[in-house]
Amino acid sequence: MDQPTTEPALTLQDIADLAKVERAVVSMWRIRESVRGQLIPFPRPVAETKGIARFDRSEVVEYLERTGRGNNAEARLDAATVGAPDGWSLEELVTLLCLRHLVGDLTHLTDDECVDLARELDPTDESFATEIAALTDTGAARAFIDGLMAASFGGADALAKLESSRAGRELALRDLTSDAIELLGTIVGACRAELGADDVHLVSAGDAPSVVLALSDADSDLEVDALGEGPAARALRRRMVIREQEHTIEVGPRVRLLSVVGTDPARALDDVDYALLGLEYDEIAVVIGSAAALCDAIPRAGKRQDTLEGKRAETLGSGGLMAAFKLPRGLWKEAHRHALGVWVFHGGAKTSLPTVADLSTIRPTDLDHDALAADVAAAFGDRTDRDARAYRYGKEVPLSDIRAGHAVVAPGALAARLRAPEAVDDLDRVYAATLVTAEPDPGFDVQAGASASSHQIAHRPLSELSRLGLLHLRTGNRINPAHSDPNGTVAVLSAHNGVEAFRLDPLDAQRHYPRANRTEPGDVVFSDHPPRAIVDSVGGSRVLSPSRILRLANGAGIGPYALAALINDQPAHHTDWRTWTVPRLPAEESERLEWVLAEAADYTRRLRAREDAMDDLCRALISGIGASTVSLNVSAATVGAPA
């Protein structure tokens, strides 16, 4: 019987995963050895591999339990799920996990016994028999897999933990976010509906197994077929065994999924070509990959037949492209700034006007999935169906233009937004804006003259006012914007933007922030990075940290509006509020100055309201005239009358 000699050592990232903290936090623990006044040094490395320190797993667990650091009360139990043994790839460990799921504990077995069991359980060698036979000296790996299963809620949970561990971090190169899975599920669902049968299966050759399985999790009616004898297809079948998903090969309509995310563009187009060659008449192929390869224009360099642009044009020459979408950014975990693209092909179909849409500027949460599914369905329709369809996102483009070298999905390609003539939203905005812009404003004037007397004005730093009790500092509070209520009556102020941040319902304000400081009329709300200030003339507001409150006492020699104006005039690098100096003004002049500054603030507010109204007026006119809901060709008698 093969017995493991040591348990896996942990890297700093493994420790961070175990403690459920950021990697930088663990580095800080190594430096700060004092914990609640007690000296508890961090465990010393037991080895170093390629410059990466490794730590004894037992010592790390004892350290976390002794110090109470981290956010995982079950660190001892979860320790078995991190720190895979060195020298073992993810697929080798998944293979052992597959066997462990079927036969139970592996530690007491020998390598030869594992091979015999694998051949018995996989007699046709569809998933793991060959891979088990190729493994040697598996004692440490089998012990790790047994520990992983003991610390998991079954095979599916163990697989998820393994794929998120050190051994599985390579998956991040092709892993997609939950928003991407939901969006891809909508497109696949529309394709299944187009094929019309209730038993339409999702077919995959095994690429991006986490994406395929996530789609099946999102739709309980979706059955997955892993076709082919390649390593990727076998890897997908192993995961299906672990997750107890039945693998069947059915004849009939199928949606084939091909992921070329993270694949070199030239190799990606080769993979697409190969997949399309085997596409049957009653099958639809959904291809997801980098938008740079599938959607964007490709600069031509050299002879066209030798370039990616020429290669893509040849791939699209089959005429089976029904739809192409450039997806929102942030859906690819490894490269969140890069956009992905989707192609939808129908086997045996021919169309010269594929439907395209640039969704890259739309937030995933703002996408209407039902409308997108309807657009995909319309892309499969005949000419009559397409002409009768009012697309929400899709736009038809000539395939000949795409093959001539244009982008598959041109930037901003979206359906023309048709609006009914009775729609008056833009016209209402025009009327609402002109109610503000047409109102005469009395302007702003100040009666001022030379002073009858002159005397030296003393300037004092705010630190001195604070020391004398003439100025009091109050802190702001962290307030969750999720608690905001547009109909609330409690204002949350922030000096950063110089405006009200949002509002709270008074009951929510009391429930969630009962001890938060409240402003009083005349308080100055300020920030010092950079210097910014506003005056709360009403009071009763909460202040959003890092903004704070300065409260002036009688005799301070300056009023709140003057103080706020001086703070706003501070250079950006003067960030220590205690060093800001203010003049000590005569009481009578200070009162008059405050009145003028308050009026000036109100005048500025009115100017900004008029400026905002003017901006909205211009936007409404452009939008309304563009949508044929507003016209400037009207007689003077009808101007301002309801449409």
XYZ file of C-alpha atoms in Angstrom:
643
model
C 0.000 0.000 0.000
C 1.393 3.394 -1.025
C 1.446 5.836 1.872
C 1.953 9.588 1.450
C 4.994 11.007 3.216
C 3.980 14.630 3.705
C 0.889 16.815 3.430
C 0.933 19.640 0.866
C 2.645 22.892 1.874
C 0.818 26.204 1.408
C 1.816 29.338 -0.466
C 0.847 32.792 0.777
C -2.019 32.824 -1.728
C -3.198 29.448 -0.394
C -3.169 30.876 3.129
C -5.145 33.907 1.953
C -7.710 31.608 0.337
C -7.935 29.535 3.515
C -8.336 32.591 5.767
C -10.663 34.288 3.242
C -8.610 37.486 3.102
C -6.602 39.309 0.447
C -3.068 38.171 -0.343
C -1.616 41.450 0.977
C -3.195 40.835 4.389
C -1.167 37.657 4.854
C 2.031 39.546 4.011
C 1.107 42.078 6.703
C 0.641 39.248 9.224
C 4.215 38.137 8.571
C 5.466 41.603 9.512
C 3.160 42.391 12.423
C 3.834 39.635 14.913
C 2.045 41.301 17.818
C -1.548 40.120 18.217
C -3.592 41.829 20.964
C -0.409 42.579 22.874
C 0.933 39.038 22.578
C 3.928 38.091 20.423
C 2.827 35.346 18.008
C 5.247 35.061 15.084
C 4.007 33.885 11.720
C 5.129 30.336 10.789
C 8.477 30.149 9.042
C 8.683 28.767 5.493
C 9.526 25.084 5.263
C 10.557 25.211 1.596
C 10.900 27.496 -1.396
C 9.906 26.574 -4.951
C 10.841 28.893 -7.815
C 11.210 31.760 -5.350
C 7.792 31.128 -3.762
C 7.812 30.368 -0.023
C 5.888 27.320 1.203
C 4.498 26.906 4.727
C 3.543 23.884 6.785
C -0.238 23.454 6.642
C -0.627 22.342 10.260
C 1.410 25.289 11.542
C -0.686 27.704 9.510
C -3.935 26.290 10.891
C -2.627 26.500 14.455
C -1.542 30.104 13.836
C -4.986 31.107 12.512
C -6.755 29.445 15.440
C -4.406 30.934 18.034
C -4.528 34.476 16.684
C -8.136 34.502 15.514
C -7.000 36.213 12.339
C -8.861 35.805 9.071
C -12.537 35.401 8.286
C -12.898 31.628 8.335
C -13.981 29.971 11.565
C -13.690 26.564 9.846
C -10.102 26.958 8.693
C -9.035 23.592 10.143
C -11.703 21.759 8.155
C -11.121 23.761 4.978
C -7.345 23.313 5.148
C -7.702 20.024 3.307
C -9.157 21.842 0.284
C -6.191 24.149 -0.395
C -2.556 23.546 -1.216
C -2.647 20.792 -3.829
C 0.445 18.549 -3.866
C 3.269 19.781 -6.098
C 3.808 18.164 -9.460
C 0.151 17.332 -10.063
C -1.898 19.040 -12.747
C -5.527 19.953 -12.322
C -6.747 17.246 -14.710
C -4.740 14.550 -12.927
C -6.357 15.534 -9.633
C -9.815 15.714 -11.258
C -9.224 12.184 -12.591
C -8.453 10.913 -9.089
C -11.469 12.807 -7.746
C -13.635 11.062 -10.345
C -12.403 7.674 -9.154
C -12.795 8.707 -5.496
C -16.382 9.732 -6.139
C -17.181 6.252 -7.451
C -15.232 3.957 -5.096
C -14.766 5.857 -1.844
C -11.486 6.374 0.029
C -8.346 5.961 -2.051
C -5.607 6.261 0.570
C -5.677 2.559 1.490
C -5.369 1.446 -2.163
C -2.285 0.898 -4.289
C -1.712 2.362 -7.731
C -2.376 -1.032 -9.334
C -5.623 -1.431 -7.429
C -6.735 2.003 -8.632
C -6.036 0.975 -12.243
C -8.053 -2.231 -11.861
C -10.994 -0.357 -10.348
C -10.889 2.272 -13.105
C -11.032 -0.368 -15.834
C -13.923 -2.048 -14.056
C -15.915 1.185 -13.644
C -15.079 2.597 -17.099
C -15.034 -0.517 -19.286
C -15.424 1.381 -22.565
C -12.787 3.931 -21.514
C -14.998 6.956 -22.098
C -13.774 9.096 -19.231
C -10.893 8.095 -16.976
C -9.556 4.516 -17.337
C -6.615 5.506 -19.565
C -5.754 8.510 -17.415
C -5.702 6.468 -14.183
C -3.414 3.894 -15.799
C -0.956 6.661 -16.722
C -0.590 7.902 -13.121
C 2.208 6.678 -10.862
C 3.257 7.348 -7.259
C -0.163 8.726 -6.457
C -0.004 8.286 -2.664
C 0.213 11.985 -1.766
C -2.356 12.959 -4.409
C -4.808 10.284 -3.240
C -4.464 11.455 0.359
C -5.173 15.023 -0.769
C -8.270 13.939 -2.701
C -9.579 11.983 0.300
C -9.109 15.043 2.498
C -10.770 17.242 -0.120
C -13.838 15.013 -0.243
C -14.017 14.826 3.557
C -14.131 18.650 3.712
C -16.725 19.032 0.939
C -20.475 18.660 0.609
C -20.201 16.019 -2.090
C -18.546 15.611 -5.465
C -19.800 18.823 -7.067
C -18.604 20.905 -4.124
C -15.232 19.127 -4.091
C -14.825 19.803 -7.822
C -15.616 23.498 -7.330
C -13.069 23.736 -4.490
C -10.432 21.956 -6.565
C -10.947 24.204 -9.584
C -10.655 27.327 -7.404
C -7.506 26.071 -5.666
C -3.881 26.589 -6.653
C -4.087 23.681 -9.090
C -7.151 25.166 -10.805
C -6.051 28.774 -11.199
C -5.190 28.077 -14.821
C -8.952 27.976 -15.462
C -9.084 31.738 -14.936
C -7.683 32.122 -18.448
C -11.047 31.048 -19.880
C -13.466 31.488 -16.997
C -16.510 33.727 -17.431
C -18.546 35.730 -14.930
C -22.078 34.866 -13.856
C -23.390 37.719 -16.047
C -21.658 36.128 -19.046
C -23.187 32.743 -18.253
C -26.656 34.292 -17.982
C -26.231 36.145 -21.286
C -24.877 33.067 -23.047
C -27.742 31.017 -21.585
C -30.240 33.450 -23.124
C -28.679 33.036 -26.577
C -28.457 29.235 -26.259
C -32.068 29.108 -25.038
C -33.258 31.102 -28.054
C -31.380 28.707 -30.342
C -32.959 25.679 -28.666
C -36.391 27.250 -29.095
C -35.665 27.813 -32.798
C -34.972 24.108 -33.315
C -38.452 23.463 -31.978
C -37.978 20.121 -30.215
C -38.305 19.625 -26.472
C -35.230 17.388 -26.299
C -32.683 19.746 -27.870
C -29.314 19.036 -26.232
C -26.269 21.229 -25.715
C -23.296 19.581 -27.381
C -19.700 20.363 -26.459
C -16.334 18.946 -27.380
C -15.189 19.789 -23.865
C -13.704 23.273 -24.262
C -14.372 25.585 -21.290
C -15.998 22.860 -19.150
C -16.831 25.298 -16.356
C -18.920 27.355 -18.814
C -20.767 24.301 -20.142
C -21.577 23.011 -16.662
C -22.599 26.468 -15.451
C -25.108 26.644 -18.315
C -26.569 23.302 -17.284
C -26.810 24.533 -13.672
C -28.710 27.631 -14.802
C -31.227 25.562 -16.800
C -32.313 22.320 -15.158
C -33.913 21.134 -18.423
C -30.672 21.461 -20.386
C -28.918 18.172 -21.085
C -25.248 18.180 -22.044
C -23.559 15.822 -24.479
C -19.755 15.689 -24.400
C -18.884 14.388 -27.862
C -15.501 13.329 -29.142
C -12.492 11.406 -27.895
C -10.207 14.362 -27.381
C -8.724 15.242 -23.980
C -11.183 18.126 -23.498
C -14.242 15.955 -24.138
C -12.956 13.281 -21.746
C -12.283 15.983 -19.131
C -15.875 17.218 -19.457
C -17.228 13.674 -19.089
C -15.151 13.203 -15.914
C -16.727 16.300 -14.436
C -20.162 15.068 -15.364
C -19.441 11.805 -13.534
C -18.360 13.750 -10.428
C -21.487 15.915 -10.609
C -23.642 12.836 -11.248
C -24.882 14.151 -14.583
C -25.941 11.434 -16.974
C -24.084 11.463 -20.283
C -26.134 10.334 -23.269
C -25.627 10.620 -26.995
C -28.914 11.450 -28.666
C -29.668 11.807 -32.354
C -31.670 14.880 -33.304
C -31.522 18.674 -33.200
C -28.605 19.999 -31.175
C -26.981 23.280 -30.207
C -23.200 23.025 -30.428
C -21.235 25.303 -28.112
C -17.675 26.266 -28.977
C -15.604 28.482 -26.700
C -12.416 30.008 -28.058
C -12.023 32.439 -25.160
C -8.335 32.888 -24.397
C -7.305 31.189 -27.660
C -4.930 32.816 -30.128
C -7.023 34.481 -32.897
C -5.551 32.385 -35.711
C -6.070 29.165 -33.747
C -9.556 30.326 -32.764
C -10.603 30.738 -36.409
C -9.180 27.302 -37.209
C -11.262 25.804 -34.388
C -14.367 27.568 -35.688
C -13.732 26.248 -39.214
C -13.400 22.703 -37.905
C -16.622 22.999 -35.878
C -18.604 24.411 -38.798
C -17.483 21.618 -41.130
C -19.315 19.085 -38.968
C -22.438 21.178 -38.459
C -25.548 19.270 -39.553
C -28.646 20.783 -41.143
C -30.706 20.649 -37.928
C -27.932 21.984 -35.698
C -27.027 25.462 -34.508
C -23.522 26.469 -33.446
C -22.895 29.155 -30.819
C -19.312 30.398 -30.778
C -17.959 32.637 -28.008
C -14.514 34.200 -28.097
C -12.594 37.444 -28.099
C -14.390 40.325 -29.803
C -11.080 41.257 -31.413
C -11.234 38.039 -33.434
C -14.997 37.656 -33.905
C -16.393 41.202 -34.100
C -13.891 44.024 -34.532
C -12.259 45.186 -37.746
C -8.905 43.478 -38.347
C -6.198 45.702 -39.868
C -4.936 44.241 -43.119
C -1.187 43.703 -43.427
C 0.156 41.933 -46.504
C -1.733 39.697 -48.890
C -5.324 39.210 -47.823
C -5.222 35.439 -48.014
C -2.335 35.438 -45.537
C -3.983 37.686 -42.945
C -6.463 37.114 -40.130
C -8.913 39.401 -41.907
C -8.824 37.196 -45.006
C -9.064 34.043 -42.923
C -12.140 35.344 -41.118
C -13.770 36.353 -44.392
C -13.242 32.808 -45.660
C -14.780 31.363 -42.483
C -17.866 33.543 -42.936
C -18.161 32.570 -46.596
C -20.455 29.653 -45.802
C -23.338 32.092 -45.394
C -24.549 30.335 -42.262
C -23.879 33.277 -39.931
C -27.276 34.256 -38.563
C -26.266 36.649 -35.774
C -23.184 38.236 -34.222
C -23.040 40.140 -30.940
C -20.289 42.119 -29.290
C -20.925 41.587 -25.580
C -20.533 44.046 -22.688
C -17.094 44.391 -21.150
C -16.208 42.777 -17.843
C -17.562 39.286 -18.659
C -14.135 37.636 -18.966
C -12.564 37.202 -15.521
C -8.980 37.108 -16.740
C -9.298 40.235 -18.889
C -12.265 42.252 -17.640
C -11.436 45.215 -19.893
C -11.690 43.124 -23.047
C -15.016 42.470 -24.735
C -16.204 39.067 -25.892
C -18.095 38.268 -29.058
C -20.670 35.639 -30.053
C -21.393 34.103 -33.456
C -24.568 32.083 -34.137
C -24.475 29.716 -37.148
C -27.318 27.569 -38.526
C -26.273 24.420 -40.360
C -27.437 24.361 -43.954
C -28.912 27.872 -43.819
C -27.921 30.742 -46.064
C -28.409 34.424 -45.345
C -26.900 37.518 -46.868
C -28.105 39.782 -44.042
C -26.924 38.548 -40.639
C -28.238 40.331 -37.557
C -25.559 42.139 -35.521
C -25.569 44.252 -32.358
C -22.901 46.103 -30.407
C -23.844 45.516 -26.757
C -20.440 46.568 -25.406
C -21.660 49.935 -24.119
C -24.626 48.447 -22.264
C -24.208 47.286 -18.685
C -25.028 43.573 -18.257
C -27.655 44.444 -15.648
C -29.398 46.790 -18.108
C -29.767 44.218 -20.892
C -33.304 43.068 -21.654
C -32.765 39.307 -22.023
C -36.260 38.649 -23.347
C -35.781 41.245 -26.079
C -32.363 39.825 -26.947
C -33.830 36.314 -27.209
C -36.543 37.681 -29.489
C -33.888 39.316 -31.673
C -32.022 36.000 -31.947
C -35.241 34.225 -32.894
C -35.992 36.877 -35.538
C -32.515 36.367 -37.030
C -33.577 32.848 -38.048
C -36.772 34.048 -39.756
C -37.383 34.470 -43.479
C -37.446 37.798 -45.287
C -41.107 38.450 -44.442
C -40.602 37.732 -40.755
C -37.572 39.989 -40.619
C -39.314 42.883 -42.315
C -42.158 42.651 -39.815
C -39.820 42.527 -36.824
C -39.007 45.641 -34.766
C -35.586 44.744 -33.359
C -34.630 45.867 -29.862
C -30.886 45.447 -30.342
C -30.219 43.695 -33.640
C -29.477 45.386 -36.935
C -29.182 43.689 -40.326
C -25.956 44.252 -42.262
C -24.868 42.874 -45.639
C -22.573 39.866 -45.326
C -20.761 41.113 -48.443
C -19.658 44.246 -46.549
C -18.311 42.141 -43.688
C -16.389 39.864 -46.051
C -15.021 42.897 -47.887
C -13.058 43.818 -44.765
C -15.504 45.713 -42.575
C -16.012 44.912 -38.919
C -18.438 42.066 -38.280
C -20.058 44.241 -35.615
C -19.388 47.899 -36.308
C -18.975 50.107 -33.208
C -22.395 51.349 -32.113
C -24.310 48.958 -34.369
C -27.770 48.817 -32.799
C -31.319 48.747 -34.070
C -32.931 52.031 -35.025
C -35.203 52.911 -32.108
C -38.613 53.464 -33.664
C -41.137 55.341 -31.532
C -44.822 55.866 -32.002
C -45.891 59.400 -33.021
C -48.005 59.725 -29.885
C -44.951 59.255 -27.665
C -44.374 62.666 -26.045
C -41.567 61.986 -23.573
C -39.110 64.235 -25.412
C -41.742 66.942 -25.916
C -42.551 66.875 -22.200
C -38.847 67.316 -21.472
C -38.737 70.298 -23.829
C -41.695 71.931 -22.056
C -40.263 71.188 -18.596
C -36.875 72.641 -19.505
C -38.303 75.821 -21.023
C -40.300 76.459 -17.851
C -36.909 77.018 -16.207
C -34.978 78.667 -19.032
C -37.777 81.085 -19.989
C -38.270 82.376 -16.455
C -36.618 85.812 -16.077
C -33.977 85.985 -13.378
C -33.498 89.218 -11.416
C -29.734 88.799 -11.527
C -27.372 89.402 -8.663
C -26.027 92.728 -7.473
C -24.022 93.824 -4.428
C -24.052 97.303 -2.978
C -20.488 97.962 -1.795
C -18.342 100.985 -1.131
C -15.080 102.046 0.473
C -14.749 101.345 4.182
C -14.959 104.348 6.466
C -12.092 103.083 8.581
C -9.137 100.816 8.092
C -7.517 98.532 10.573
C -5.332 95.461 10.443
C -7.201 92.182 10.058
C -5.814 89.259 12.064
C -5.587 85.851 10.376
C -5.771 82.734 12.504
C -5.356 79.051 11.636
C -8.323 76.778 12.225
C -6.266 74.904 14.803
C -6.301 78.044 16.973
C -10.057 78.425 16.621
C -10.401 74.795 17.639
C -8.127 75.277 20.660
C -10.161 78.311 21.768
C -13.416 76.382 21.473
C -14.649 78.559 18.622
C -14.642 75.697 16.121
C -15.748 72.100 16.661
C -14.958 69.131 14.412
C -17.442 66.312 13.917
C -16.789 63.199 11.855
C -18.858 61.846 9.004
C -20.016 58.254 8.680
C -19.853 55.441 6.167
C -23.363 55.114 4.762
C -24.375 52.352 2.388
C -25.884 53.818 -0.825
C -28.045 50.674 -1.008
C -30.075 52.182 1.845
C -30.915 55.277 -0.207
C -34.517 56.237 -0.905
C -35.319 58.863 -3.576
C -38.399 59.816 -1.577
C -36.500 60.081 1.713
C -36.360 63.237 3.750
C -32.941 62.852 5.392
C -30.208 64.285 3.189
C -26.775 62.661 3.028
C -24.201 65.350 2.216
C -20.761 65.003 0.690
C -18.333 67.848 0.102
C -16.551 65.875 -2.582
C -19.007 66.795 -5.332
C -20.410 69.843 -3.587
C -23.934 68.461 -3.721
C -26.294 66.181 -1.883
C -25.149 62.575 -2.355
C -28.503 60.849 -1.799
C -31.387 60.678 0.679
C -32.502 58.266 3.397
C -35.880 57.402 4.742
C -35.946 58.728 8.333
C -36.823 55.283 9.729
C -33.910 53.704 7.835
C -31.604 56.483 9.013
C -32.514 55.792 12.622
C -32.418 52.015 12.219
C -29.074 51.736 10.410
C -27.216 54.828 11.623
C -28.602 55.780 15.038
C -25.311 57.256 16.269
C -24.335 59.086 13.109
C -23.570 62.773 13.605
C -26.244 65.154 12.351
C -25.647 68.620 11.003
C -27.028 71.787 12.518
C -28.084 74.846 10.468
C -24.940 76.689 9.379
C -22.575 73.709 9.638
C -19.767 73.527 7.085
C -19.388 70.074 5.508
C -15.845 69.734 4.192
C -13.205 67.362 2.864
C -9.476 67.977 2.831
C -8.319 65.689 -0.015
C -8.742 67.973 -1.951
C -10.125 70.979 -0.023
C -13.851 71.256 -0.710
C -16.716 72.632 1.384
C -20.459 73.302 1.317
C -22.809 74.892 3.863
C -25.862 73.103 5.205
C -28.329 75.901 5.872
C -31.117 73.559 6.983
C -29.489 71.011 9.298
C -30.566 67.492 10.253
C -28.457 65.871 7.528
C -26.032 62.964 7.721
C -22.518 63.401 6.356
C -20.897 60.819 4.110
C -17.351 59.927 5.176
C -14.606 61.006 4.461
C -16.384 64.378 4.566
C -16.559 65.951 8.040
C -18.331 68.795 9.839
C -16.932 72.118 11.035
C -19.251 73.896 13.493
C -18.536 77.534 14.295
C -19.295 79.053 17.691
C -20.319 82.648 18.434
C -17.302 84.910 18.405
C -15.388 82.924 15.780
C -14.988 86.097 13.728
C -16.148 84.435 10.506
C -19.358 82.885 9.233
C -19.953 79.500 7.593
C -20.354 80.782 4.026
C -17.107 82.754 4.242
C -15.332 79.743 5.767
C -16.616 77.445 3.001
C -15.528 79.927 0.319
C -12.017 80.125 1.797
C -11.756 76.321 1.966
C -12.768 76.023 -1.690
C -10.056 78.544 -2.532
C -7.306 76.462 -0.899
C -4.667 74.907 -3.204
C -5.169 71.192 -3.798
C -1.965 70.262 -1.953
C -2.994 72.058 1.270
C -4.666 69.032 2.821
C -4.190 69.700 6.565
C -7.319 71.564 7.639
C -5.715 72.735 10.882
C -3.268 74.936 8.942
C -5.947 76.758 6.934
C -6.056 80.408 7.999
C -9.141 82.639 8.143
C -9.506 86.344 8.924
C -11.153 87.655 12.079
C -13.826 89.937 10.671
C -15.758 92.697 12.439
C -19.068 91.317 13.671
C -21.238 93.778 11.704
C -19.337 93.227 8.440
C -19.346 89.471 8.977
C -23.130 89.382 9.252
C -23.563 91.387 6.056
C -20.954 89.241 4.278
C -22.772 86.064 5.270
C -26.044 87.420 3.881
C -24.393 88.325 0.574
C -22.577 84.967 0.315
C -25.807 83.089 1.056
C -27.548 85.054 -1.695
C -24.597 84.353 -4.003
C -24.883 80.635 -3.256
C -28.604 80.728 -4.079
C -27.890 82.613 -7.297
C -25.265 80.025 -8.249
C -27.795 77.271 -7.570
C -30.296 78.978 -9.881
C -27.669 79.386 -12.596
C -26.771 75.712 -12.389
C -30.440 74.746 -12.546
C -30.846 76.879 -15.674
C -27.685 75.373 -17.168
C -28.926 71.843 -16.452
C -32.313 72.697 -17.935
C -30.658 74.114 -21.049
C -28.561 70.948 -21.467
C -31.655 68.770 -21.083
C -33.570 70.978 -23.517
C -30.901 70.486 -26.193
C -30.756 66.736 -25.617
C -34.547 66.430 -25.739
C -34.714 68.393 -28.994
C -32.043 66.266 -30.652
C -33.602 63.013 -29.402
C -37.150 64.069 -30.224
C -36.443 65.375 -33.716
C -34.318 62.293 -34.426
C -37.214 60.042 -33.325
C -39.856 62.187 -35.138
C -41.692 62.949 -31.894
C -40.756 66.652 -31.773
C -40.820 69.266 -34.521
C -39.646 72.882 -34.575
C -41.701 73.559 -37.701
C -44.722 74.931 -35.829
C -46.647 78.168 -35.931
C -46.278 80.754 -33.201
C -49.846 80.110 -32.056
C -49.126 76.485 -31.185
C -45.785 76.972 -29.420
C -46.075 75.713 -25.858
C -49.458 74.069 -26.467
C -49.730 70.362 -25.670
C -49.311 68.084 -28.674
